[in-house]
Tab-separated table of C-alpha atoms and ligand atoms in Angstrom:
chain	number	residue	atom	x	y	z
A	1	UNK	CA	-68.467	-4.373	-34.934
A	2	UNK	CA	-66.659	-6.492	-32.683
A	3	UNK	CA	-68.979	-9.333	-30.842
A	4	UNK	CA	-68.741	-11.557	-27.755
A	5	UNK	CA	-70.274	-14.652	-27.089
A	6	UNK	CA	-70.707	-16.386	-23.979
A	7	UNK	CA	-69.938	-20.105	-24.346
A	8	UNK	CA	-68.809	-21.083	-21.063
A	9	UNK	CA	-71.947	-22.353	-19.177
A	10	UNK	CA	-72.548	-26.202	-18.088
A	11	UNK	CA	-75.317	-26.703	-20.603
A	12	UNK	CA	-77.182	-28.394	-17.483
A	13	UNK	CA	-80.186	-28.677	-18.683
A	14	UNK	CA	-79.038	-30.568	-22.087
A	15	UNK	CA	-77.101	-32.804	-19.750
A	16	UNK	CA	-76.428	-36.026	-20.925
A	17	UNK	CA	-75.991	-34.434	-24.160
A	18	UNK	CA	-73.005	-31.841	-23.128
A	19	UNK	CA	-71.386	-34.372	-20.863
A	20	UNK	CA	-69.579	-34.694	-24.298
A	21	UNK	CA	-69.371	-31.370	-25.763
A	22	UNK	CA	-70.379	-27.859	-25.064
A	23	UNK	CA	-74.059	-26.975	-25.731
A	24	UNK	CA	-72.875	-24.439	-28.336
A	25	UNK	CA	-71.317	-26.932	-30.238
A	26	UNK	CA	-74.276	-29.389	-30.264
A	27	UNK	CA	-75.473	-30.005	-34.207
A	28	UNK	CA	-78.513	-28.207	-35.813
A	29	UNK	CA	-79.517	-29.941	-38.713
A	30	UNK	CA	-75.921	-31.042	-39.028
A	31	UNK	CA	-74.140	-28.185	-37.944
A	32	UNK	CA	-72.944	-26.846	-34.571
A	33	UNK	CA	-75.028	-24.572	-33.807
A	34	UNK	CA	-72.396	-21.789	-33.055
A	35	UNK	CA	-72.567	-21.976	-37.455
A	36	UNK	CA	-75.552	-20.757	-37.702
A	37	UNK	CA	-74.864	-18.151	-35.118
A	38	UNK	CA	-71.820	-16.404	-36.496
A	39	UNK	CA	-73.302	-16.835	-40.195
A	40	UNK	CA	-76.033	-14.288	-38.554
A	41	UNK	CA	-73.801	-12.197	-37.115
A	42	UNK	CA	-72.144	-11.683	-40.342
A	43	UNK	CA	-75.119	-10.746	-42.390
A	44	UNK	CA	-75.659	-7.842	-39.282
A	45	UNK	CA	-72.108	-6.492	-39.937
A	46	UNK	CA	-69.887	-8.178	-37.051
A	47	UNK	CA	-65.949	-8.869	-38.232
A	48	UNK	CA	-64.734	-9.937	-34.938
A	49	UNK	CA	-66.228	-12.288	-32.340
A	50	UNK	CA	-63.962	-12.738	-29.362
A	51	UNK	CA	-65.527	-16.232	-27.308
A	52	UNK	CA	-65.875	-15.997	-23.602
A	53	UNK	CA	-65.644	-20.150	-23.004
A	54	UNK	CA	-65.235	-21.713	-19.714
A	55	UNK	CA	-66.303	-25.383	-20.155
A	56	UNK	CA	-65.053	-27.910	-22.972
A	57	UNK	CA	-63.312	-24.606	-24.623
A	58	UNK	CA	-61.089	-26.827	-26.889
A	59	UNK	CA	-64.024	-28.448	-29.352
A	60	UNK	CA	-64.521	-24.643	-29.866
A	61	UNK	CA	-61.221	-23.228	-30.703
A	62	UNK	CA	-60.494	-26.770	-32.408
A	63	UNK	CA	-63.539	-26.179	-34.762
A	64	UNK	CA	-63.608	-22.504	-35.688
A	65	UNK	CA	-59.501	-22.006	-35.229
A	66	UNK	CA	-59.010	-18.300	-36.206
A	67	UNK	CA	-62.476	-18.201	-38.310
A	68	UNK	CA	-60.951	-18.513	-41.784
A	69	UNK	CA	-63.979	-20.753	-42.755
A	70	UNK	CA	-66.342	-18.529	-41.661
A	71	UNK	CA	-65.126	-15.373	-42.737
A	72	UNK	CA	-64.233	-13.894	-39.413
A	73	UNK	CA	-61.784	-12.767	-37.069
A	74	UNK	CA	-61.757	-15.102	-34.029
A	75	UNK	CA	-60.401	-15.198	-30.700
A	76	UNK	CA	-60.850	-17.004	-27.285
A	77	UNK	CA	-60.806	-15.922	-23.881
A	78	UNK	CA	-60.798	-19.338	-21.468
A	79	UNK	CA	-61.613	-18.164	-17.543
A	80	UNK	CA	-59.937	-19.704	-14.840
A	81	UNK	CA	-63.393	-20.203	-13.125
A	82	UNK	CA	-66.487	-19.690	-14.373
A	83	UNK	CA	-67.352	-15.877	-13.159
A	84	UNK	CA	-70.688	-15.724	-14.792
A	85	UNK	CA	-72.151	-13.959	-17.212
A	86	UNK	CA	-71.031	-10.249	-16.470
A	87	UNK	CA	-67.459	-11.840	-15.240
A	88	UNK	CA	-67.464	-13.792	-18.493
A	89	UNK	CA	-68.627	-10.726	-21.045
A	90	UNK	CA	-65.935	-7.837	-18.940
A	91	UNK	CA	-63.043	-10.759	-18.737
A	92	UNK	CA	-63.110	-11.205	-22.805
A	93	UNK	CA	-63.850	-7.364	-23.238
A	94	UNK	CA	-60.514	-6.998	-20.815
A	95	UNK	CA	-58.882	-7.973	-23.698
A	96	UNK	CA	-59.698	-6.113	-26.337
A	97	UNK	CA	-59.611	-2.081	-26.798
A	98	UNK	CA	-62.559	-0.424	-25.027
A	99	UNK	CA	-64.747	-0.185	-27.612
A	100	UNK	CA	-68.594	-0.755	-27.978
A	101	UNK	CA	-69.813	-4.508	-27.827
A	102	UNK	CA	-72.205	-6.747	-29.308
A	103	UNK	CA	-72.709	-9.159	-26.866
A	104	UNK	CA	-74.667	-12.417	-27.692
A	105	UNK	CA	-75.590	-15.534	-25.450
A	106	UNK	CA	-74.107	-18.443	-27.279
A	107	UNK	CA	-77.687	-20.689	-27.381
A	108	UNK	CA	-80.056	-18.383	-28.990
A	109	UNK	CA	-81.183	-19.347	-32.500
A	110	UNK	CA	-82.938	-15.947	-34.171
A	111	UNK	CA	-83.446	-14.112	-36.951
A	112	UNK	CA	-83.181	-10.819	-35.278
A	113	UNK	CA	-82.412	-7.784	-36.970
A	114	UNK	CA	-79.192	-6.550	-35.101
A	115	UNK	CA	-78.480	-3.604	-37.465
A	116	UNK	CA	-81.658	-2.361	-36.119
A	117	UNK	CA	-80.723	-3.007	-32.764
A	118	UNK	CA	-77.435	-0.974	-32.672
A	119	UNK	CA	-79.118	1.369	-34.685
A	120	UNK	CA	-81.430	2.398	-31.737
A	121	UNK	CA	-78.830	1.817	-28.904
A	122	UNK	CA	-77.233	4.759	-30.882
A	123	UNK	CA	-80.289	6.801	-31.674
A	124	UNK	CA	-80.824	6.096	-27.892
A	125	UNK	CA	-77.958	7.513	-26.896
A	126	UNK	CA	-77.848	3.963	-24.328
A	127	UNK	CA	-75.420	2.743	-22.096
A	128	UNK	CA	-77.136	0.041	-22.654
A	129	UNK	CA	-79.309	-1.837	-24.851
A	130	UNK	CA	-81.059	-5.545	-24.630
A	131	UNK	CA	-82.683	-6.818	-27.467
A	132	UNK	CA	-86.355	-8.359	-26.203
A	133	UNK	CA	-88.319	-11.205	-27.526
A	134	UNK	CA	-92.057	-12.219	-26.357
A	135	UNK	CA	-93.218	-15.376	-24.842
A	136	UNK	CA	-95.453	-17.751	-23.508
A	137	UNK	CA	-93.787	-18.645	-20.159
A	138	UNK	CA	-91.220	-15.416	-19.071
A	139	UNK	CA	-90.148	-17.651	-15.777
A	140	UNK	CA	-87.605	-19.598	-17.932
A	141	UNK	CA	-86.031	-15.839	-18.697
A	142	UNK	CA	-85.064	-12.277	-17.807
A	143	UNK	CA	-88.712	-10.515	-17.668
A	144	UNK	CA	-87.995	-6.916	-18.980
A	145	UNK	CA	-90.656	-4.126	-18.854
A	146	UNK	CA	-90.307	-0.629	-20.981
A	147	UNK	CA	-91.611	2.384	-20.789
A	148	UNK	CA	-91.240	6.210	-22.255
A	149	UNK	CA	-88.312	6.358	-24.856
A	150	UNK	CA	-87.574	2.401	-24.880
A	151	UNK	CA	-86.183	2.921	-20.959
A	152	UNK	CA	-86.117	-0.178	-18.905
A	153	UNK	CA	-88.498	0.004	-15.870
A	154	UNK	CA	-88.196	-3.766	-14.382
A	155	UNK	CA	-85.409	-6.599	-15.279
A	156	UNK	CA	-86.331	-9.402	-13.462
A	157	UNK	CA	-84.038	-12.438	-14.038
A	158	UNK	CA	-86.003	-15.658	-13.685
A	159	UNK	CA	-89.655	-14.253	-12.592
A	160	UNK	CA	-92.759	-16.666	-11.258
A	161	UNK	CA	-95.979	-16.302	-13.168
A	162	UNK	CA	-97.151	-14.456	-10.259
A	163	UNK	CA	-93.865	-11.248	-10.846
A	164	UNK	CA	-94.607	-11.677	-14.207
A	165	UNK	CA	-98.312	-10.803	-14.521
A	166	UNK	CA	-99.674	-10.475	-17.999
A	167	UNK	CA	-96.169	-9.014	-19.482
A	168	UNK	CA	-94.189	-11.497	-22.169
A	169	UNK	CA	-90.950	-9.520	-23.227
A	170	UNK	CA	-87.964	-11.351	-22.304
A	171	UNK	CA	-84.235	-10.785	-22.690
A	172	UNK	CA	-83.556	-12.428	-25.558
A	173	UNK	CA	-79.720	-12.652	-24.511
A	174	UNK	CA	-78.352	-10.176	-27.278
A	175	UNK	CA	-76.956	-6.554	-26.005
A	176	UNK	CA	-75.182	-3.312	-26.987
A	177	UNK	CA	-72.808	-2.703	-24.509
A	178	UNK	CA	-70.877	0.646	-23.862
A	179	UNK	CA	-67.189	0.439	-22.073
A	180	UNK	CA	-69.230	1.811	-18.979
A	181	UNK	CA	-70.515	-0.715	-18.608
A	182	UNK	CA	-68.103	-3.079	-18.509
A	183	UNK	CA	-65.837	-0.541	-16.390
A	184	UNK	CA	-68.814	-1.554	-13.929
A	185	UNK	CA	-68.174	-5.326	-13.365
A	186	UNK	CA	-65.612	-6.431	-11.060
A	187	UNK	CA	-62.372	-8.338	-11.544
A	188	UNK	CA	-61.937	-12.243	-11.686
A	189	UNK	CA	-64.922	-12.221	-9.103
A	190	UNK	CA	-68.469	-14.358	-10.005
A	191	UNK	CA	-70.771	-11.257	-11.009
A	192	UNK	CA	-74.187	-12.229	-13.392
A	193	UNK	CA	-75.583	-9.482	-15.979
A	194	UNK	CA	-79.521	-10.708	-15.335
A	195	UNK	CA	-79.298	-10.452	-11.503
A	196	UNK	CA	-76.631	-7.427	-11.064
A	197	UNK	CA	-75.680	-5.254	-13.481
A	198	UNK	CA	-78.974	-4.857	-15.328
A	199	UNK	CA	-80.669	-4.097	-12.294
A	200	UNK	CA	-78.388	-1.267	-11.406
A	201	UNK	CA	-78.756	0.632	-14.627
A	202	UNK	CA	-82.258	0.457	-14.235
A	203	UNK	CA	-82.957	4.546	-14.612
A	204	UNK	CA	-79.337	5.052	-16.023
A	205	UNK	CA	-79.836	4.722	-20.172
A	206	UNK	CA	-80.433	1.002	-19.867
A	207	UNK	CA	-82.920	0.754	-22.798
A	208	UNK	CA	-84.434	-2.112	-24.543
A	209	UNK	CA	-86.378	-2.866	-28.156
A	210	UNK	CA	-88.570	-5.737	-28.927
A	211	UNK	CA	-88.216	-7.964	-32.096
A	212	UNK	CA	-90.937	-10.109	-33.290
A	213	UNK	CA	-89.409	-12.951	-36.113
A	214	UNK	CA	-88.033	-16.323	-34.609
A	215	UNK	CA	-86.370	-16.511	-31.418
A	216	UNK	CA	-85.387	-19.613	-29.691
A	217	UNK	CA	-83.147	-20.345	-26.416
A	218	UNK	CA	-81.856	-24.158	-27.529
A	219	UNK	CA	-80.781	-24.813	-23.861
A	220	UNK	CA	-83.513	-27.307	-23.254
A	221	UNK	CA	-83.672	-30.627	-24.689
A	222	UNK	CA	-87.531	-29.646	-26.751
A	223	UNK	CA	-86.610	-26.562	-27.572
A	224	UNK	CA	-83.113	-28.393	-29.360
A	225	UNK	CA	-85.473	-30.662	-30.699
A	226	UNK	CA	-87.699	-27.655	-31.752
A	227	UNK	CA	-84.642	-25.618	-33.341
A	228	UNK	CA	-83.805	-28.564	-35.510
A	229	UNK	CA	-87.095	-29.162	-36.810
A	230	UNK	CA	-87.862	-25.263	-37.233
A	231	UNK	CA	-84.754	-24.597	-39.427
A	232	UNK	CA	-85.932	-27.655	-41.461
A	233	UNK	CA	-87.738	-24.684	-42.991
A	234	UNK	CA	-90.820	-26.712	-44.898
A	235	UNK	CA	-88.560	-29.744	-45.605
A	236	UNK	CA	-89.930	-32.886	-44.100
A	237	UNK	CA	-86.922	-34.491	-42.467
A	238	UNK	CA	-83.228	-34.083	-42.598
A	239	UNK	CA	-80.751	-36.926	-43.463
A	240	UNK	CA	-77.088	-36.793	-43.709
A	241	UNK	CA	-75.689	-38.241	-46.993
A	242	UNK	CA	-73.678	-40.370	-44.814
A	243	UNK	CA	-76.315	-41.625	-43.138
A	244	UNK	CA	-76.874	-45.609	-44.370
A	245	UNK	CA	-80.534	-45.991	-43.894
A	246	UNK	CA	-82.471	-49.185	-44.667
A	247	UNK	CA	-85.244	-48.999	-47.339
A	248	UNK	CA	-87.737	-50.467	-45.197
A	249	UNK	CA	-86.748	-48.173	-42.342
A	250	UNK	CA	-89.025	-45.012	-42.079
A	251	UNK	CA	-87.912	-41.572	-41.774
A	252	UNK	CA	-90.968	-39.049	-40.938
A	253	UNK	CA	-91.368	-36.123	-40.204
A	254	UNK	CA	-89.304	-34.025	-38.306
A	255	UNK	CA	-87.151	-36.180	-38.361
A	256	UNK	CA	-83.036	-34.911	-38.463
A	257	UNK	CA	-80.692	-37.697	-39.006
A	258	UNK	CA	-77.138	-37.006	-38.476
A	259	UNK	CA	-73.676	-37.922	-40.014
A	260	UNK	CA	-73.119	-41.820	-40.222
A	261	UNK	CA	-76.176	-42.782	-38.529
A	262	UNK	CA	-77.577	-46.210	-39.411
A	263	UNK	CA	-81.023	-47.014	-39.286
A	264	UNK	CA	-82.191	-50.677	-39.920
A	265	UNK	CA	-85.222	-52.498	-40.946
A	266	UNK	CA	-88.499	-51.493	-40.599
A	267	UNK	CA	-87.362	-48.871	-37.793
A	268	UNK	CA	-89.576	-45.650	-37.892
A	269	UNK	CA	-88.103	-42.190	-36.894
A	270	UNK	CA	-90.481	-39.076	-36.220
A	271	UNK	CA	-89.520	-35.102	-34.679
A	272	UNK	CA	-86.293	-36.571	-33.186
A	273	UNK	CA	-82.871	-35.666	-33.162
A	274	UNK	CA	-80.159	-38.487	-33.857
A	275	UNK	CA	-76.521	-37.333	-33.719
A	276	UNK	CA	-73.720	-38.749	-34.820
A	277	UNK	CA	-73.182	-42.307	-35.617
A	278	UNK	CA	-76.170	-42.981	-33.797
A	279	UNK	CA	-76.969	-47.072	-34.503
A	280	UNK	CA	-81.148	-47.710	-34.852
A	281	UNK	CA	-81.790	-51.598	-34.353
A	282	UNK	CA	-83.967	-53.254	-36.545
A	283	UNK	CA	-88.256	-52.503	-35.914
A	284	UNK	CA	-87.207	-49.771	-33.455
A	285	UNK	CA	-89.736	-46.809	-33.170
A	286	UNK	CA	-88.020	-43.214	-31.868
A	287	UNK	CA	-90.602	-40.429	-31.702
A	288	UNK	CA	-90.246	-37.109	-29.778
A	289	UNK	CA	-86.308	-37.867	-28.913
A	290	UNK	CA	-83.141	-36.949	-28.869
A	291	UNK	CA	-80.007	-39.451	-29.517
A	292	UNK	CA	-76.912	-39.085	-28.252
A	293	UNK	CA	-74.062	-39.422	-30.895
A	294	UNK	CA	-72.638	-43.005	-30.666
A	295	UNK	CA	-75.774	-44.474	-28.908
A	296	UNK	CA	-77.229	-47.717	-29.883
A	297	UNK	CA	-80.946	-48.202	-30.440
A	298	UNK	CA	-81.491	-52.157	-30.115
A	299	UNK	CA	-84.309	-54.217	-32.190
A	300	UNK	CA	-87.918	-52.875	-31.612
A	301	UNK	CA	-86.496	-50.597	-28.589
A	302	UNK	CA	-89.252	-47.740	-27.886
A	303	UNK	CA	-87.830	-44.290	-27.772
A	304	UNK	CA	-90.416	-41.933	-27.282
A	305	UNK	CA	-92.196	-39.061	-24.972
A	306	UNK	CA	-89.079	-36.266	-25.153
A	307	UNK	CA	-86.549	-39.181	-24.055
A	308	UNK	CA	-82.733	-37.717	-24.361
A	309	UNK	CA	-80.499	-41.124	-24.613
A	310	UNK	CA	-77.150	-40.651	-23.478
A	311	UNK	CA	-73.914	-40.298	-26.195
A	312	UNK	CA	-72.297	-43.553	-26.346
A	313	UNK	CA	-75.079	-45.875	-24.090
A	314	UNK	CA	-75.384	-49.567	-25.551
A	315	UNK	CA	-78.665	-51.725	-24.470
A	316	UNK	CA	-77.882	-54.351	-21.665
A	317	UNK	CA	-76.386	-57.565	-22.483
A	318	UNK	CA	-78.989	-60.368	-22.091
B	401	GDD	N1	-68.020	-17.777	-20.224
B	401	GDD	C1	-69.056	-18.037	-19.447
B	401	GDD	N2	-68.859	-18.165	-18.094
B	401	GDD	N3	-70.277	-18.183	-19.999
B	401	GDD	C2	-71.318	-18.449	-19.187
B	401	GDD	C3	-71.179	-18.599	-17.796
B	401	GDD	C4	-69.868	-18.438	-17.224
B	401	GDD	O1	-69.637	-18.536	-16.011
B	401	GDD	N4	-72.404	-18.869	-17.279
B	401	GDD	C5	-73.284	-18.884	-18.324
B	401	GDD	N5	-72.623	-18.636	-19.481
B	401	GDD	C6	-73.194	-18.538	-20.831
B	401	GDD	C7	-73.941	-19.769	-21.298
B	401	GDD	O2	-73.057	-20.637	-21.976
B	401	GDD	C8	-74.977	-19.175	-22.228
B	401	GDD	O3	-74.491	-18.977	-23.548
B	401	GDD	C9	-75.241	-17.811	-21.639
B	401	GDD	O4	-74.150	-17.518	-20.768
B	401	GDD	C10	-76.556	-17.734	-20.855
B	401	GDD	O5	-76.587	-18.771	-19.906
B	401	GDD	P1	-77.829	-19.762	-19.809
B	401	GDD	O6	-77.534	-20.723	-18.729
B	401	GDD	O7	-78.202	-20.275	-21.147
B	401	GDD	O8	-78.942	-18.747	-19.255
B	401	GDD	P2	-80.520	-18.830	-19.400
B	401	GDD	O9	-80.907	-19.369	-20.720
B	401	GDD	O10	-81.070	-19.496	-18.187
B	401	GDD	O11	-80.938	-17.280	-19.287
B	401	GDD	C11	-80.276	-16.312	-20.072
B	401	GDD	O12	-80.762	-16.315	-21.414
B	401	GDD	C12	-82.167	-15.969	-21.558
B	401	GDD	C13	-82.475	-15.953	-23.041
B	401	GDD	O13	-82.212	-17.175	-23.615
B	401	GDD	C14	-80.515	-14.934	-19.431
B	401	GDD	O14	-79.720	-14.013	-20.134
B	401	GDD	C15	-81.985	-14.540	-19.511
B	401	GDD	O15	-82.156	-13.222	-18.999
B	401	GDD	C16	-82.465	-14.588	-20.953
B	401	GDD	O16	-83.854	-14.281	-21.033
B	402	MG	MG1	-79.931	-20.200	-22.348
C-alpha cells in the first residue's frame, strides 16, 4: 500500500515552535514525530509514503532522504503554493500511478488499526473511506455522522457545539482513497477535503468506521505536551542521555527532556516539554510548558500555566 501524508500546513497553532521547523518534524519524546508515524504505518502494511510538503519541506527530505532508515520507500512532492488539503493529497497522487491511497494527516499520533480500515473500505465497496475517532469537543474537527452500512450522512468541517449536538465522531485525518476521487479535485487550484470534496460524496460510497484506542491531533501546544507525556507509556519522565542535568535539579513527572539540555541547580521540571539544547538557570521552576530548542531559562525564572517559550529567546540583559 502506497501512503500520502500531508506535511505542508503552517503549524499555526504551534507557532513559535514551527517558526523553526515544520510541526511534523517537532520531537516526541526525542523523536520527530513523523518517526513514530511511518513506524505505524509499517506495522499496517504501507511500503511507500509519497510526502505532500509545502512549508520548511527541506528538514523533511533532509531527515528521512529516500527512507533507508526506516525501511521505506520515500518520495516528496513540494507545491508551488499551498493548495490545501485536497490540492495537496491529488498534486502528490498526480505523481504516482492511479492506484488506491492511504492518505494520512501528518499530526495525528494513534494506534489505529489501518488493516482494519482498508479492510472495510474494501468490504464496503467505498469510494471512500475516513477513519473516525470520538471526542470531547468535535468543534476543533471534521464532525462526521453514519448511518445504515457505515454511509456518511453529515461531514461537517469545524462544527459549533450547537451543529454538533450530542454526536463525538470526528475525522480522525486518516482515509482510503479511490482514483475517483482524486480524478475529482481540480488542478494547481486551493481545493480542501473537509469543506469540499467530502461533502460532495456525501450519498456517493463515502463511508466511514470508528476506532476506539489512542488518538491524538498534536497541532496544539497541550495536546504536544499531552502526546509526549502519553507515549511516556508508565515511565515517569524522559531524559536524553545527553542531557547534563544537575543533581540537585529536579526532574518530575512528565517531564521530557531533550538532547543536550542543561538543567542547573535546584531547578524543578514537571509535564513540560524542553527541546533541544534548551539551557534551565539555576532554582528555575517550569511546570505545564513547552521550551523552545535553544531557549534559555535564567535563575529562578517561572515557567508555568501552558507557557510555549520561543526557540532561541535569551532573558533580558539587566
Ligand atoms: N501539503 C499541504 N498543503 N498540506 C497541508 C496544507 C496544504 O496547503 N494545508 C494543511 N495541510 C496539512 C497539515 O500539515 C496537516 O498535516 C493536515 O494537512 C491537516 O491540517 P491541520 O491544519 O492540522 O487541520 P486540522 O487539525 O485543523 O483539521 C484536520 O484534522 C482533524 C483531525 O486531526 C481535518 O482533517 C479535520 O477534519 C480532522 O478532524
Ligand atoms: Mg491537525
Amino acid at each position: 500500500m502506497h501512503a500520502i501524508i500531508l506535511v505542508g500546513g503552517r503549524g499555526t497553532r504551534l507557532q513559535p515552535l514551527t517558526d523553526t521547523r515544520p510541526k511534523p518534524m517537532l520531537p516526541i519524546l526525542g523523536r520527530p514525530f513523523l518517526e513514530h508515524q511511518l513506524e505505524h504505518l509499517k506495522r499496517h502494511g504501507v511500503t511507500a509514503v509519497t510526502f505532500a510538503c509545502g512549508f520548511l519541506p527541506s528538514q523533511i527530505v533532509s531527515h528521512f532522504g529516500e527512507g533507508e532508515s526506516v525501511g521505506l520507500k520515500l518520495t516528496y512532492v513540494i507545491e508551488p503554493q499551498p493548495l490545501d488539503t485536497a490540492g495537496a493529497i491529488a498534486f502528490a497522487a498526480r505523481t504516482l500511478e492511479p492506484q488506491r491511497l492511504l492518505v494520512c494527516n501528518g499530526d495525528v499520533l494513534t494506534d489505529m488499526d489501518i488493516t482494519h480500515l482498508i479492510a472495510e473500505h474494501e468490504r464496503l465497496g467505498a469510494a471512500a473511506t475516513i477513519a473516525l475517532t470520538p471526542v470531547e469537543d468535535p468543534t476543533r474537527y471534521g464532525l462526521v455522522r453514519t448511518g445504515e452500512r457505515d454511509a456518511v450522512l453529515t461531514f461537517l468541517e469545524k462544527p459549533t457545539l450547537e451543529e454538533a449536538g450530542d454526536d463525538r465522531y470526528i475525522n480522525a485525518g486518516t482515509y482510503v482513497l479511490e482514483p475517483e476521487v482524486i480524478a475529482m479535485v481540480p488542478h494547481g487550484v486551493r481545493c480542501n477535503i473537509e469543506r469540499e470534496v467530502f461533502p460532495a460524496l456525501v450519498g456517493k460510497r463515502l463511508h466511514a468506521i470508528g476506532f476506539d484506542g489512542y488518538w491524538n491531533d498534536i497541532g496544539t501546544p497541550g495536546s504536544y505536551l499531552q502526546a509526549n507525556i502519553d507515549l511516556l507509556d508508565g515511565a515517569d519522565s524522559w531524559v536524553d542521555e545527553s542531557a547534563r542535568v544537575h543533581a540537585n535539579a529536579t526532574i518530575g513527572s512528565g517531564a521530557v527532556v531533550g538532547p543536550g539540555v542543561v538543567v542547573g541547580d535546584g531547578a524543578i521540571i514537571e509535564r513540560s516539554v524542553l527541546l533541544e539544547h534548551v539551557v534551565v538557570g539555576r532554582g528555575a521552576y517550569i511546570a505545564d510548558s513547552i521550551v523552545g530548542e535553544r531557549a534559555v531559562v535564567s535563575d529562578g525564572q517561572r515557567i508555568e500555566h501552558g507557557d510555549v517559550v520561543a526557540p532561541g529567546s535569551a532573558p533580558e540583559p539587566v
